[in-house]
Amino acid sequence: MSRWHRCSARRGWSIAVVMMLAAACAEVDPSATVSNGTTPGTTPGTTVAASTSSPVTTTATSSTTPTTAASSWTTVTTTTVATSAPAAPTTSTAPSPVATPSVAPATTARPLEPGPYPALAAATAELAVGNIAVSVSVRRDGATPFDRTVGTRRDGRAVDADSPFVIASVGKLLTALAVARLSTARRIDVSAPVPWEAMGLVRHPDWDTVTVRDLLDHSSGMPPNRGDWLDDPAPCSVPLTTAMAAPPTDTRGRWRYSNGNYCALGLLVEHVTGQRLDAATDALVFQRAGVTGPYLARDGDRPDSAPYAKGTARLLRLGGAGEWLASTTDIADVLADVTDDDLVTMRWPGIFRDQYGWGHTGTLDGAKACAWVLEAGRTVLAAAVSGETPRTGGGVCDRLLPALAADLGMWAGEPVRVPL
């Protein structure tokens, strides 16, 4: 449970009070310090214990609240959220990939008042504690009503919502979307075997029956080999060839998260288009969304990007699995442009789901990210952190999603994310 939730245990308190207490909690709560001991490698978000959602009532109030940790105080229209106490937590387990998890219906979102989202603003200010830089953006109904940033870029200037961050496995959404657009154009058949031979990849012959769909769903039997995907600058084809020297593991046909799957998908996009992954994705995805900022770590550090203490060269081995750098506004705009046709290809369990919608998390030592689509595509939340707090990208989602949902009048408990 996040600090702003703990400080608002009395559910009748207004969000304005929550926000004022958020700063106080950050001063006294030991969990505000930087977390150590993250596991290297890109891992999916951690599932949080579920709670049964309670009816939500809202009452508009007016109060003076801080909009960000660094901004001046301003008068905003806020909302009192009153709920009954949630039921005792239960443990969620990952279902089989052959079944689609049900999404609990959320209450109808109320129209937003002008001004910042008070609960999300408080959660963003909390997220900034102990980190180098933070950016949070919301895209809703064709507009961007919320952009909050804290920290400085590599060139010493203030981070803004267009500053690229290391987004770790959130980049898998960009790679999957490029595959989806090629599938819609009938240039890739996701049900067909991966053309390893044409791609120039040496492999054990048992890989020849693995399909593009298997890669998208993390059901190819690709070994995680977490230590192989970082730190030694080289194309991702190098650790991929090592992984495929042996037959697929006995998890073939079942979800098992591996960066190798999306490394292979990035190489497939390059093979089909004859372009680098960034150029191909620009033509297939970014131009249509009006986005120009995402780039690959292989192009080196840019002065306008958020700092990454580990150095972006270590990301080269991830390829399409996690080599992308992008701003939160870029991510939000791209996901706002996702269509129903795209979601035929970009389906669960390749993307994650919870009671609020779908998306992906990103976790690297030194970088965390969350990208989530709510209200059937009407709203997108994108967040990126340069730093170690919280320990995972799933933790970023867990802090921000309930806050945004409270502001939208659709709070349904802490996120319960699948697959694990």
CSV table of C-alpha atoms in Angstrom, one decimal:
chain,number,residue,atom,x,y,z
A,1,MET,CA,0.0,0.0,0.0
A,2,SER,CA,1.5,3.4,-1.0
A,3,ARG,CA,2.1,6.1,1.6
A,4,TRP,CA,-0.8,8.4,0.4
A,5,HIS,CA,-3.1,5.4,0.9
A,6,ARG,CA,-1.8,4.8,4.4
A,7,CYS,CA,-2.1,8.4,5.3
A,8,SER,CA,-5.7,8.4,4.1
A,9,ALA,CA,-6.9,5.3,5.9
A,10,ARG,CA,-10.0,7.2,7.0
A,11,ARG,CA,-11.7,7.0,3.6
A,12,GLY,CA,-13.8,10.1,4.2
A,13,TRP,CA,-10.8,12.4,4.0
A,14,SER,CA,-10.6,14.7,0.9
A,15,ILE,CA,-8.0,14.3,-1.7
A,16,ALA,CA,-6.8,17.8,-0.7
A,17,VAL,CA,-6.0,16.5,2.8
A,18,VAL,CA,-4.4,13.4,1.2
A,19,MET,CA,-2.1,15.6,-0.8
A,20,MET,CA,-1.0,17.7,2.1
A,21,LEU,CA,-0.2,14.6,4.1
A,22,ALA,CA,1.6,13.0,1.2
A,23,ALA,CA,4.5,15.4,1.7
A,24,ALA,CA,4.5,14.7,5.5
A,25,CYS,CA,4.5,11.0,4.9
A,26,ALA,CA,7.5,11.3,2.6
A,27,GLU,CA,9.4,13.0,5.4
A,28,VAL,CA,8.7,10.3,8.1
A,29,ASP,CA,8.1,7.0,6.2
A,30,PRO,CA,11.3,4.9,6.0
A,31,SER,CA,10.2,3.4,2.7
A,32,ALA,CA,10.8,6.8,1.0
A,33,THR,CA,14.5,6.0,0.9
A,34,VAL,CA,16.1,4.6,-2.3
A,35,SER,CA,15.6,0.8,-2.5
A,36,ASN,CA,18.7,-1.4,-3.1
A,37,GLY,CA,18.9,-4.9,-4.4
A,38,THR,CA,17.0,-4.9,-7.6
A,39,THR,CA,17.3,-7.9,-9.9
A,40,PRO,CA,19.2,-7.1,-13.1
A,41,GLY,CA,17.2,-7.7,-16.3
A,42,THR,CA,13.7,-6.7,-17.5
A,43,THR,CA,11.0,-8.3,-15.5
A,44,PRO,CA,7.2,-8.1,-15.6
A,45,GLY,CA,5.4,-6.1,-12.9
A,46,THR,CA,4.8,-7.6,-9.5
A,47,THR,CA,1.2,-8.5,-8.8
A,48,VAL,CA,-0.2,-6.8,-5.7
A,49,ALA,CA,-2.6,-8.4,-3.3
A,50,ALA,CA,-6.1,-7.9,-4.5
A,51,SER,CA,-8.9,-6.2,-2.6
A,52,THR,CA,-12.6,-6.2,-3.3
A,53,SER,CA,-13.7,-2.8,-4.6
A,54,SER,CA,-16.3,-0.8,-2.7
A,55,PRO,CA,-18.9,1.6,-4.0
A,56,VAL,CA,-17.4,5.0,-4.5
A,57,THR,CA,-19.1,8.4,-3.9
A,58,THR,CA,-17.7,11.7,-4.8
A,59,THR,CA,-18.2,15.2,-3.5
A,60,ALA,CA,-16.6,18.3,-5.0
A,61,THR,CA,-14.8,20.6,-2.6
A,62,SER,CA,-12.4,23.5,-3.1
A,63,SER,CA,-9.1,23.7,-1.3
A,64,THR,CA,-5.5,24.9,-1.5
A,65,THR,CA,-3.1,22.1,-2.4
A,66,PRO,CA,0.5,21.7,-3.7
A,67,THR,CA,0.5,20.6,-7.4
A,68,THR,CA,4.0,19.1,-7.4
A,69,ALA,CA,6.9,18.9,-5.1
A,70,ALA,CA,8.6,21.8,-6.8
A,71,SER,CA,5.6,24.0,-7.7
A,72,SER,CA,3.8,26.7,-5.9
A,73,TRP,CA,0.6,26.3,-4.0
A,74,THR,CA,-2.5,26.7,-6.1
A,75,THR,CA,-6.3,26.5,-5.5
A,76,VAL,CA,-7.9,23.6,-7.3
A,77,THR,CA,-11.2,21.8,-7.4
A,78,THR,CA,-10.7,18.5,-5.6
A,79,THR,CA,-12.8,15.5,-4.8
A,80,THR,CA,-13.7,13.7,-1.6
A,81,VAL,CA,-13.6,9.9,-2.1
A,82,ALA,CA,-15.7,7.9,0.4
A,83,THR,CA,-15.6,4.2,0.4
A,84,SER,CA,-16.2,1.4,2.9
A,85,ALA,CA,-13.2,-0.6,4.1
A,86,PRO,CA,-11.9,-3.1,1.5
A,87,ALA,CA,-12.2,-6.8,2.1
A,88,ALA,CA,-9.2,-8.8,3.3
A,89,PRO,CA,-6.5,-9.2,0.7
A,90,THR,CA,-6.3,-12.4,-1.4
A,91,THR,CA,-3.5,-13.8,-3.4
A,92,SER,CA,-3.6,-13.7,-7.2
A,93,THR,CA,-2.0,-16.3,-9.4
A,94,ALA,CA,-1.3,-16.2,-13.1
A,95,PRO,CA,-3.9,-18.0,-15.2
A,96,SER,CA,-3.2,-20.3,-18.1
A,97,PRO,CA,-2.5,-18.3,-21.4
A,98,VAL,CA,-5.4,-20.1,-23.1
A,99,ALA,CA,-7.9,-18.2,-21.0
A,100,THR,CA,-8.5,-14.4,-20.9
A,101,PRO,CA,-8.6,-12.9,-17.4
A,102,SER,CA,-11.8,-11.2,-16.5
A,103,VAL,CA,-11.6,-7.4,-15.9
A,104,ALA,CA,-13.8,-6.2,-13.1
A,105,PRO,CA,-16.2,-3.5,-14.3
A,106,ALA,CA,-15.3,-0.1,-12.9
A,107,THR,CA,-17.7,2.6,-12.0
A,108,THR,CA,-18.5,5.1,-14.8
A,109,ALA,CA,-15.9,7.9,-14.8
A,110,ARG,CA,-17.2,11.3,-13.9
A,111,PRO,CA,-16.3,14.4,-16.1
A,112,LEU,CA,-13.0,15.9,-14.9
A,113,GLU,CA,-12.9,19.3,-13.4
A,114,PRO,CA,-10.4,21.8,-14.8
A,115,GLY,CA,-7.0,21.8,-13.2
A,116,PRO,CA,-4.6,19.1,-12.0
A,117,TYR,CA,-5.6,15.6,-10.9
A,118,PRO,CA,-5.1,16.0,-7.1
A,119,ALA,CA,-4.6,12.3,-6.2
A,120,LEU,CA,-2.3,11.7,-9.1
A,121,ALA,CA,-0.4,14.9,-8.4
A,122,ALA,CA,0.2,13.7,-4.8
A,123,ALA,CA,1.3,10.2,-5.9
A,124,THR,CA,3.7,11.8,-8.5
A,125,ALA,CA,5.2,14.0,-5.8
A,126,GLU,CA,5.7,10.9,-3.6
A,127,LEU,CA,7.3,9.0,-6.5
A,128,ALA,CA,9.9,11.7,-7.0
A,129,VAL,CA,11.3,11.2,-3.5
A,130,GLY,CA,14.7,9.7,-3.7
A,131,ASN,CA,14.9,9.4,-7.5
A,132,ILE,CA,17.0,11.3,-10.1
A,133,ALA,CA,14.1,12.2,-12.4
A,134,VAL,CA,10.5,11.3,-12.8
A,135,SER,CA,7.9,12.0,-15.6
A,136,VAL,CA,4.2,11.2,-15.6
A,137,SER,CA,1.7,12.0,-18.4
A,138,VAL,CA,-1.9,11.3,-19.0
A,139,ARG,CA,-3.5,11.3,-22.4
A,140,ARG,CA,-7.4,11.6,-22.3
A,141,ASP,CA,-9.9,12.3,-25.0
A,142,GLY,CA,-7.3,13.6,-27.4
A,143,ALA,CA,-5.7,16.0,-24.9
A,144,THR,CA,-2.9,15.8,-22.4
A,145,PRO,CA,-4.4,17.2,-19.2
A,146,PHE,CA,-1.6,16.0,-16.9
A,147,ASP,CA,2.2,16.3,-17.3
A,148,ARG,CA,4.4,16.4,-14.2
A,149,THR,CA,8.2,16.1,-14.2
A,150,VAL,CA,10.9,16.4,-11.6
A,151,GLY,CA,14.7,16.3,-12.0
A,152,THR,CA,17.3,17.4,-14.5
A,153,ARG,CA,18.3,16.1,-17.9
A,154,ARG,CA,21.8,14.9,-18.8
A,155,ASP,CA,22.6,18.5,-20.0
A,156,GLY,CA,21.6,19.9,-16.6
A,157,ARG,CA,18.3,21.5,-17.8
A,158,ALA,CA,15.0,20.6,-16.2
A,159,VAL,CA,13.4,17.4,-17.3
A,160,ASP,CA,10.1,18.0,-19.2
A,161,ALA,CA,7.4,15.7,-20.5
A,162,ASP,CA,9.3,15.4,-23.9
A,163,SER,CA,12.5,14.2,-22.3
A,164,PRO,CA,13.4,10.6,-23.3
A,165,PHE,CA,13.8,8.1,-20.4
A,166,VAL,CA,15.1,4.5,-20.4
A,167,ILE,CA,11.7,2.7,-20.5
A,168,ALA,CA,12.9,-0.9,-20.1
A,169,SER,CA,10.3,-3.4,-21.0
A,170,VAL,CA,7.6,-0.8,-21.8
A,171,GLY,CA,9.5,-0.7,-25.1
A,172,LYS,CA,8.1,-4.2,-25.8
A,173,LEU,CA,4.8,-2.4,-26.5
A,174,LEU,CA,6.5,-0.4,-29.3
A,175,THR,CA,8.0,-3.5,-30.8
A,176,ALA,CA,4.7,-5.4,-30.6
A,177,LEU,CA,2.9,-2.5,-32.2
A,178,ALA,CA,5.3,-2.5,-35.1
A,179,VAL,CA,4.6,-6.3,-35.5
A,180,ALA,CA,0.8,-5.6,-35.3
A,181,ARG,CA,1.0,-3.0,-38.1
A,182,LEU,CA,2.9,-5.4,-40.3
A,183,SER,CA,0.4,-8.1,-39.6
A,184,THR,CA,-2.5,-5.8,-40.5
A,185,ALA,CA,-0.6,-5.1,-43.8
A,186,ARG,CA,-0.3,-8.8,-44.3
A,187,ARG,CA,3.5,-8.6,-44.3
A,188,ILE,CA,3.7,-10.9,-41.3
A,189,ASP,CA,1.6,-13.9,-40.5
A,190,VAL,CA,1.7,-14.2,-36.8
A,191,SER,CA,0.5,-17.9,-37.0
A,192,ALA,CA,3.4,-18.9,-39.2
A,193,PRO,CA,6.8,-20.2,-38.0
A,194,VAL,CA,9.5,-17.6,-37.5
A,195,PRO,CA,11.8,-17.4,-40.6
A,196,TRP,CA,14.9,-18.0,-38.6
A,197,GLU,CA,16.9,-19.1,-41.6
A,198,ALA,CA,16.1,-16.1,-43.7
A,199,MET,CA,16.9,-13.9,-40.7
A,200,GLY,CA,20.4,-15.5,-40.6
A,201,LEU,CA,20.0,-16.9,-37.1
A,202,VAL,CA,21.7,-20.2,-36.2
A,203,ARG,CA,19.4,-22.4,-33.9
A,204,HIS,CA,18.6,-25.9,-32.8
A,205,PRO,CA,16.1,-27.4,-35.3
A,206,ASP,CA,13.4,-27.7,-32.7
A,207,TRP,CA,13.0,-23.9,-33.0
A,208,ASP,CA,11.7,-24.2,-36.6
A,209,THR,CA,8.1,-24.8,-35.4
A,210,VAL,CA,8.0,-21.7,-33.1
A,211,THR,CA,5.6,-19.1,-34.5
A,212,VAL,CA,5.5,-15.4,-34.3
A,213,ARG,CA,2.5,-15.7,-32.0
A,214,ASP,CA,4.6,-17.8,-29.6
A,215,LEU,CA,7.1,-15.0,-29.4
A,216,LEU,CA,4.4,-12.4,-28.8
A,217,ASP,CA,2.8,-14.4,-26.0
A,218,HIS,CA,6.0,-15.5,-24.3
A,219,SER,CA,5.1,-19.1,-25.0
A,220,SER,CA,7.9,-20.1,-27.3
A,221,GLY,CA,10.0,-21.9,-24.7
A,222,MET,CA,12.6,-19.2,-24.8
A,223,PRO,CA,14.8,-19.4,-21.7
A,224,PRO,CA,14.9,-16.3,-19.5
A,225,ASN,CA,18.8,-16.3,-19.3
A,226,ARG,CA,18.4,-12.9,-17.4
A,227,GLY,CA,22.1,-12.4,-17.1
A,228,ASP,CA,22.7,-12.6,-20.8
A,229,TRP,CA,20.7,-9.6,-21.8
A,230,LEU,CA,22.7,-6.7,-20.3
A,231,ASP,CA,26.1,-5.1,-19.8
A,232,ASP,CA,28.1,-6.5,-22.7
A,233,PRO,CA,27.4,-4.1,-25.6
A,234,ALA,CA,26.5,-6.3,-28.6
A,235,PRO,CA,23.5,-6.8,-30.9
A,236,CYS,CA,20.7,-8.8,-29.2
A,237,SER,CA,21.3,-11.5,-31.9
A,238,VAL,CA,24.3,-12.6,-29.8
A,239,PRO,CA,22.5,-13.7,-26.7
A,240,LEU,CA,19.6,-14.9,-28.8
A,241,THR,CA,21.8,-17.3,-30.7
A,242,THR,CA,23.1,-18.6,-27.4
A,243,ALA,CA,19.6,-19.1,-26.1
A,244,MET,CA,18.5,-21.0,-29.2
A,245,ALA,CA,21.5,-23.3,-29.4
A,246,ALA,CA,19.5,-25.7,-27.2
A,247,PRO,CA,15.9,-26.8,-27.9
A,248,PRO,CA,13.0,-24.7,-26.5
A,249,THR,CA,12.5,-25.3,-22.8
A,250,ASP,CA,9.7,-27.5,-21.4
A,251,THR,CA,7.6,-24.3,-20.9
A,252,ARG,CA,6.9,-24.3,-24.6
A,253,GLY,CA,3.2,-23.5,-25.0
A,254,ARG,CA,2.9,-21.8,-21.6
A,255,TRP,CA,3.7,-18.2,-20.6
A,256,ARG,CA,7.2,-17.7,-19.4
A,257,TYR,CA,8.6,-14.2,-19.7
A,258,SER,CA,11.8,-13.8,-21.6
A,259,ASN,CA,13.5,-10.9,-23.3
A,260,GLY,CA,14.6,-13.3,-26.0
A,261,ASN,CA,11.1,-13.3,-27.5
A,262,TYR,CA,11.0,-9.6,-28.1
A,263,CYS,CA,14.6,-9.4,-29.2
A,264,ALA,CA,13.6,-11.9,-31.9
A,265,LEU,CA,10.5,-9.8,-32.8
A,266,GLY,CA,12.6,-6.7,-33.2
A,267,LEU,CA,15.0,-8.6,-35.6
A,268,LEU,CA,11.9,-9.9,-37.4
A,269,VAL,CA,10.7,-6.4,-38.0
A,270,GLU,CA,14.1,-5.4,-39.4
A,271,HIS,CA,14.1,-8.5,-41.6
A,272,VAL,CA,10.6,-7.9,-43.1
A,273,THR,CA,11.1,-4.1,-43.6
A,274,GLY,CA,14.8,-4.1,-44.5
A,275,GLN,CA,15.2,-1.2,-42.1
A,276,ARG,CA,16.6,-0.7,-38.6
A,277,LEU,CA,14.0,-1.2,-35.9
A,278,ASP,CA,13.7,2.5,-35.1
A,279,ALA,CA,13.2,3.5,-38.8
A,280,ALA,CA,10.7,0.8,-39.3
A,281,THR,CA,8.8,1.6,-36.2
A,282,ASP,CA,8.8,5.3,-37.1
A,283,ALA,CA,7.1,4.5,-40.4
A,284,LEU,CA,4.7,2.0,-39.0
A,285,VAL,CA,3.8,3.6,-35.6
A,286,PHE,CA,5.4,7.0,-34.7
A,287,GLN,CA,4.5,9.1,-37.7
A,288,ARG,CA,0.8,8.1,-37.5
A,289,ALA,CA,0.7,9.1,-33.8
A,290,GLY,CA,2.6,12.3,-34.5
A,291,VAL,CA,5.5,11.2,-32.4
A,292,THR,CA,9.2,12.0,-33.2
A,293,GLY,CA,11.1,11.4,-30.0
A,294,PRO,CA,11.7,7.7,-29.3
A,295,TYR,CA,15.2,6.3,-30.2
A,296,LEU,CA,17.4,3.3,-29.6
A,297,ALA,CA,20.3,3.0,-27.1
A,298,ARG,CA,22.6,2.0,-30.0
A,299,ASP,CA,22.6,5.7,-31.0
A,300,GLY,CA,24.3,6.7,-27.8
A,301,ASP,CA,23.3,9.1,-25.1
A,302,ARG,CA,21.5,12.3,-25.9
A,303,PRO,CA,21.9,15.5,-23.9
A,304,ASP,CA,18.1,16.0,-23.7
A,305,SER,CA,17.4,12.6,-22.1
A,306,ALA,CA,16.9,11.8,-18.4
A,307,PRO,CA,20.1,10.5,-16.8
A,308,TYR,CA,20.6,6.7,-16.6
A,309,ALA,CA,23.3,5.9,-14.0
A,310,LYS,CA,24.1,2.5,-15.5
A,311,GLY,CA,24.8,3.9,-19.0
A,312,THR,CA,22.6,3.2,-22.1
A,313,ALA,CA,25.3,1.1,-23.8
A,314,ARG,CA,24.4,-1.8,-21.6
A,315,LEU,CA,20.9,-1.9,-23.2
A,316,LEU,CA,22.1,-2.9,-26.7
A,317,ARG,CA,21.7,-6.6,-26.0
A,318,LEU,CA,18.0,-6.1,-25.3
A,319,GLY,CA,17.1,-4.9,-28.8
A,320,GLY,CA,13.4,-4.9,-29.2
A,321,ALA,CA,12.9,-6.2,-25.7
A,322,GLY,CA,14.2,-3.0,-23.9
A,323,GLU,CA,16.5,-0.9,-26.0
A,324,TRP,CA,14.0,1.9,-26.5
A,325,LEU,CA,14.2,5.4,-24.9
A,326,ALA,CA,11.1,7.5,-25.1
A,327,SER,CA,9.3,10.3,-23.3
A,328,THR,CA,6.1,9.8,-21.4
A,329,THR,CA,4.2,12.0,-23.8
A,330,ASP,CA,5.5,9.9,-26.7
A,331,ILE,CA,4.3,6.7,-25.0
A,332,ALA,CA,0.9,8.2,-24.2
A,333,ASP,CA,0.4,9.4,-27.7
A,334,VAL,CA,1.4,6.1,-29.3
A,335,LEU,CA,-0.9,4.0,-27.0
A,336,ALA,CA,-3.8,6.4,-27.6
A,337,ASP,CA,-3.4,5.6,-31.3
A,338,VAL,CA,-3.7,1.8,-30.7
A,339,THR,CA,-6.7,0.3,-32.6
A,340,ASP,CA,-8.9,-2.8,-32.2
A,341,ASP,CA,-7.0,-4.3,-35.2
A,342,ASP,CA,-3.7,-3.8,-33.3
A,343,LEU,CA,-5.1,-5.5,-30.2
A,344,VAL,CA,-5.8,-8.7,-32.3
A,345,THR,CA,-2.0,-9.0,-32.4
A,346,MET,CA,-1.1,-7.3,-29.1
A,347,ARG,CA,-3.1,-9.5,-26.8
A,348,TRP,CA,-2.8,-10.9,-23.3
A,349,PRO,CA,-0.5,-12.5,-22.1
A,350,GLY,CA,2.0,-10.6,-24.2
A,351,ILE,CA,0.5,-7.5,-22.7
A,352,PHE,CA,-0.5,-7.4,-19.0
A,353,ARG,CA,-4.1,-6.8,-17.7
A,354,ASP,CA,-5.7,-5.7,-14.5
A,355,GLN,CA,-9.1,-4.4,-13.4
A,356,TYR,CA,-8.3,-1.0,-14.9
A,357,GLY,CA,-7.2,-2.0,-18.4
A,358,TRP,CA,-4.0,-3.2,-20.1
A,359,GLY,CA,-0.4,-2.2,-20.6
A,360,HIS,CA,3.2,-3.1,-19.6
A,361,THR,CA,5.7,-2.4,-17.0
A,362,GLY,CA,9.4,-2.0,-17.2
A,363,THR,CA,12.1,-2.8,-14.6
A,364,LEU,CA,15.9,-2.3,-14.8
A,365,ASP,CA,18.3,-1.4,-12.1
A,366,GLY,CA,18.2,2.4,-12.4
A,367,ALA,CA,15.1,2.7,-14.5
A,368,LYS,CA,11.4,1.9,-14.0
A,369,ALA,CA,8.4,2.5,-16.2
A,370,CYS,CA,4.6,2.0,-16.4
A,371,ALA,CA,2.3,2.4,-19.4
A,372,TRP,CA,-1.4,1.6,-19.0
A,373,VAL,CA,-4.5,2.1,-21.1
A,374,LEU,CA,-7.8,2.7,-19.2
A,375,GLU,CA,-11.4,3.2,-20.2
A,376,ALA,CA,-11.2,1.1,-23.3
A,377,GLY,CA,-8.5,3.4,-24.8
A,378,ARG,CA,-10.0,6.7,-23.7
A,379,THR,CA,-7.3,7.3,-21.1
A,380,VAL,CA,-3.6,6.5,-21.1
A,381,LEU,CA,-1.1,6.8,-18.2
A,382,ALA,CA,2.6,6.8,-18.9
A,383,ALA,CA,5.3,7.1,-16.3
A,384,ALA,CA,9.1,6.8,-16.3
A,385,VAL,CA,11.6,6.9,-13.4
A,386,SER,CA,15.3,7.4,-13.4
A,387,GLY,CA,16.3,5.9,-10.1
A,388,GLU,CA,15.7,2.9,-7.8
A,389,THR,CA,12.3,3.6,-6.1
A,390,PRO,CA,10.1,1.7,-6.2
A,391,ARG,CA,12.0,-1.6,-7.0
A,392,THR,CA,9.9,-2.4,-10.1
A,393,GLY,CA,7.9,-0.9,-12.9
A,394,GLY,CA,4.9,-2.7,-11.4
A,395,GLY,CA,5.4,-0.7,-8.2
A,396,VAL,CA,5.2,2.5,-10.3
A,397,CYS,CA,1.9,1.3,-11.7
A,398,ASP,CA,0.7,0.4,-8.2
A,399,ARG,CA,1.3,3.9,-7.0
A,400,LEU,CA,-0.1,5.8,-9.9
A,401,LEU,CA,-3.0,3.8,-11.2
A,402,PRO,CA,-5.2,3.9,-8.1
A,403,ALA,CA,-4.5,7.6,-7.7
A,404,LEU,CA,-5.6,8.3,-11.3
A,405,ALA,CA,-8.6,6.0,-10.9
A,406,ALA,CA,-9.6,7.9,-7.8
A,407,ASP,CA,-9.4,11.2,-9.8
A,408,LEU,CA,-11.5,9.6,-12.5
A,409,GLY,CA,-14.1,8.4,-10.1
A,410,MET,CA,-13.4,4.7,-10.9
A,411,TRP,CA,-11.3,3.5,-8.0
A,412,ALA,CA,-11.5,-0.3,-7.9
A,413,GLY,CA,-8.8,-1.3,-5.4
A,414,GLU,CA,-5.1,-1.9,-5.7
A,415,PRO,CA,-4.2,-3.2,-9.2
A,416,VAL,CA,-4.3,-7.0,-9.6
A,417,ARG,CA,-2.0,-7.7,-12.6
A,418,VAL,CA,-1.9,-10.8,-14.7
A,419,PRO,CA,0.2,-12.6,-15.8
A,420,LEU,CA,2.5,-12.6,-12.8
